[in-house]
Amino acid sequence: MSDTRCRRCLLRELAEGAALYESVKAYRQELSEDTRTPDGEFEARLDLCRACRYLQNATCMQCGCYVEIRAAKKDIHCPMEKW
Ligand code: SF4
């Protein structure tokens, strides 16, 4: 049986993640400006996740978080100190 897990994918790229990604977008919008990672930094964090061997099916295999949620708050960082 083949492995169909999507490595290096974000929720926004997974068909089955669409509803959850809408929740992530709403969650980001609800964060205060003091708390929310600015858009450019958010995308830069996600680019690093996409290139990381620990990303699997939108989830960081080091911390168990969906990376789009973990990257949303500027005071929360990568468990491997990549961002
Ligand atoms: S949070 Fe860090 S360890 Fe996890 S997938 Fe992203 S870059 Fe990799």
PDB file of C-alpha atoms and ligand atoms in Angstrom:
ATOM      1  CA  MET A   1       0.000   0.000   0.000  1.00  0.00           C
ATOM      2  CA  SER A   2       1.388   3.411  -0.927  1.00  0.00           C
ATOM      3  CA  ASP A   3       1.903   6.195   1.601  1.00  0.00           C
ATOM      4  CA  THR A   4      -0.490   9.026   0.653  1.00  0.00           C
ATOM      5  CA  ARG A   5       0.447  11.399   3.460  1.00  0.00           C
ATOM      6  CA  CYS A   6       1.349  14.799   2.124  1.00  0.00           C
ATOM      7  CA  ARG A   7       4.806  15.713   3.285  1.00  0.00           C
ATOM      8  CA  ARG A   8       5.712  19.395   3.179  1.00  0.00           C
ATOM      9  CA  CYS A   9       2.075  20.481   2.786  1.00  0.00           C
ATOM     10  CA  LEU A  10       0.228  23.169   4.691  1.00  0.00           C
ATOM     11  CA  LEU A  11      -3.449  23.104   5.628  1.00  0.00           C
ATOM     12  CA  ARG A  12      -4.160  25.618   2.863  1.00  0.00           C
ATOM     13  CA  GLU A  13      -2.825  23.089   0.354  1.00  0.00           C
ATOM     14  CA  LEU A  14      -4.728  20.059   1.598  1.00  0.00           C
ATOM     15  CA  ALA A  15      -8.208  19.501   0.168  1.00  0.00           C
ATOM     16  CA  GLU A  16      -9.272  17.937   3.471  1.00  0.00           C
ATOM     17  CA  GLY A  17      -7.779  20.890   5.379  1.00  0.00           C
ATOM     18  CA  ALA A  18      -9.926  23.604   3.776  1.00  0.00           C
ATOM     19  CA  ALA A  19     -12.424  23.989   6.632  1.00  0.00           C
ATOM     20  CA  LEU A  20      -9.681  23.905   9.238  1.00  0.00           C
ATOM     21  CA  TYR A  21      -7.680  26.474   7.285  1.00  0.00           C
ATOM     22  CA  GLU A  22     -10.683  28.816   7.332  1.00  0.00           C
ATOM     23  CA  SER A  23     -10.657  28.447  11.140  1.00  0.00           C
ATOM     24  CA  VAL A  24      -6.937  29.245  11.206  1.00  0.00           C
ATOM     25  CA  LYS A  25      -7.528  32.421   9.184  1.00  0.00           C
ATOM     26  CA  ALA A  26     -10.305  33.484  11.551  1.00  0.00           C
ATOM     27  CA  TYR A  27      -8.090  32.691  14.557  1.00  0.00           C
ATOM     28  CA  ARG A  28      -5.286  34.885  13.128  1.00  0.00           C
ATOM     29  CA  GLN A  29      -7.659  37.760  12.536  1.00  0.00           C
ATOM     30  CA  GLU A  30      -8.901  37.579  16.113  1.00  0.00           C
ATOM     31  CA  LEU A  31      -5.387  37.901  17.557  1.00  0.00           C
ATOM     32  CA  SER A  32      -4.394  41.390  18.614  1.00  0.00           C
ATOM     33  CA  GLU A  33      -1.731  43.148  16.559  1.00  0.00           C
ATOM     34  CA  ASP A  34       0.630  42.812  19.535  1.00  0.00           C
ATOM     35  CA  THR A  35       0.204  39.054  19.469  1.00  0.00           C
ATOM     36  CA  ARG A  36      -0.219  38.204  15.777  1.00  0.00           C
ATOM     37  CA  THR A  37       2.821  37.387  13.678  1.00  0.00           C
ATOM     38  CA  PRO A  38       2.943  40.005  10.882  1.00  0.00           C
ATOM     39  CA  ASP A  39       1.922  38.647   7.463  1.00  0.00           C
ATOM     40  CA  GLY A  40       5.425  38.696   5.955  1.00  0.00           C
ATOM     41  CA  GLU A  41       6.999  36.939   8.910  1.00  0.00           C
ATOM     42  CA  PHE A  42       4.126  34.445   9.026  1.00  0.00           C
ATOM     43  CA  GLU A  43       4.739  33.477   5.395  1.00  0.00           C
ATOM     44  CA  ALA A  44       8.511  33.311   5.952  1.00  0.00           C
ATOM     45  CA  ARG A  45       7.943  30.936   8.867  1.00  0.00           C
ATOM     46  CA  LEU A  46       5.717  28.729   6.726  1.00  0.00           C
ATOM     47  CA  ASP A  47       8.307  28.690   3.925  1.00  0.00           C
ATOM     48  CA  LEU A  48      10.819  27.326   6.442  1.00  0.00           C
ATOM     49  CA  CYS A  49       8.306  24.700   7.556  1.00  0.00           C
ATOM     50  CA  ARG A  50       7.694  23.656   3.946  1.00  0.00           C
ATOM     51  CA  ALA A  51      11.406  23.002   3.567  1.00  0.00           C
ATOM     52  CA  CYS A  52      11.635  21.127   6.864  1.00  0.00           C
ATOM     53  CA  ARG A  53      11.796  17.369   7.127  1.00  0.00           C
ATOM     54  CA  TYR A  54       9.556  17.415  10.182  1.00  0.00           C
ATOM     55  CA  LEU A  55       6.538  18.804   8.305  1.00  0.00           C
ATOM     56  CA  GLN A  56       4.036  16.126   7.504  1.00  0.00           C
ATOM     57  CA  ASN A  57       0.417  16.611   6.521  1.00  0.00           C
ATOM     58  CA  ALA A  58       0.468  20.243   7.725  1.00  0.00           C
ATOM     59  CA  THR A  59       1.696  19.070  11.142  1.00  0.00           C
ATOM     60  CA  CYS A  60       5.073  19.573  12.787  1.00  0.00           C
ATOM     61  CA  MET A  61       6.266  16.140  13.878  1.00  0.00           C
ATOM     62  CA  GLN A  62       8.413  17.761  16.590  1.00  0.00           C
ATOM     63  CA  CYS A  63       5.615  19.483  18.493  1.00  0.00           C
ATOM     64  CA  GLY A  64       2.415  18.000  17.053  1.00  0.00           C
ATOM     65  CA  CYS A  65       0.995  21.396  16.095  1.00  0.00           C
ATOM     66  CA  TYR A  66      -0.504  22.449  12.797  1.00  0.00           C
ATOM     67  CA  VAL A  67       2.273  24.782  11.700  1.00  0.00           C
ATOM     68  CA  GLU A  68      -0.134  27.496  10.488  1.00  0.00           C
ATOM     69  CA  ILE A  69      -1.464  27.715  14.046  1.00  0.00           C
ATOM     70  CA  ARG A  70       1.952  27.561  15.706  1.00  0.00           C
ATOM     71  CA  ALA A  71       3.322  30.270  13.396  1.00  0.00           C
ATOM     72  CA  ALA A  72       0.384  32.613  14.018  1.00  0.00           C
ATOM     73  CA  LYS A  73       1.596  34.036  17.347  1.00  0.00           C
ATOM     74  CA  LYS A  74       4.833  35.952  17.211  1.00  0.00           C
ATOM     75  CA  ASP A  75       5.986  34.869  20.676  1.00  0.00           C
ATOM     76  CA  ILE A  76       5.710  31.184  19.833  1.00  0.00           C
ATOM     77  CA  HIS A  77       8.667  29.697  18.019  1.00  0.00           C
ATOM     78  CA  CYS A  78       9.753  26.599  16.142  1.00  0.00           C
ATOM     79  CA  PRO A  79      10.746  23.737  18.497  1.00  0.00           C
ATOM     80  CA  MET A  80      13.901  23.244  16.399  1.00  0.00           C
ATOM     81  CA  GLU A  81      14.724  26.964  16.511  1.00  0.00           C
ATOM     82  CA  LYS A  82      14.341  27.407  12.742  1.00  0.00           C
ATOM     83  CA  TRP A  83      12.180  30.475  13.324  1.00  0.00           C
TER      84      TRP A  83
HETATM   85  S1  SF4 B   1       7.847  24.259  13.354  1.00  0.00           S
HETATM   86 FE1  SF4 B   1      10.078  24.004  13.014  1.00  0.00          FE
HETATM   87  S2  SF4 B   1      10.493  21.791  13.273  1.00  0.00           S
HETATM   88 FE2  SF4 B   1       8.291  22.082  12.971  1.00  0.00          FE
HETATM   89  S3  SF4 B   1       7.945  21.811  10.754  1.00  0.00           S
HETATM   90 FE3  SF4 B   1       8.207  24.008  11.137  1.00  0.00          FE
HETATM   91  S4  SF4 B   1      10.398  24.391  10.825  1.00  0.00           S
HETATM   92 FE4  SF4 B   1      10.138  22.186  11.110  1.00  0.00          FE
END
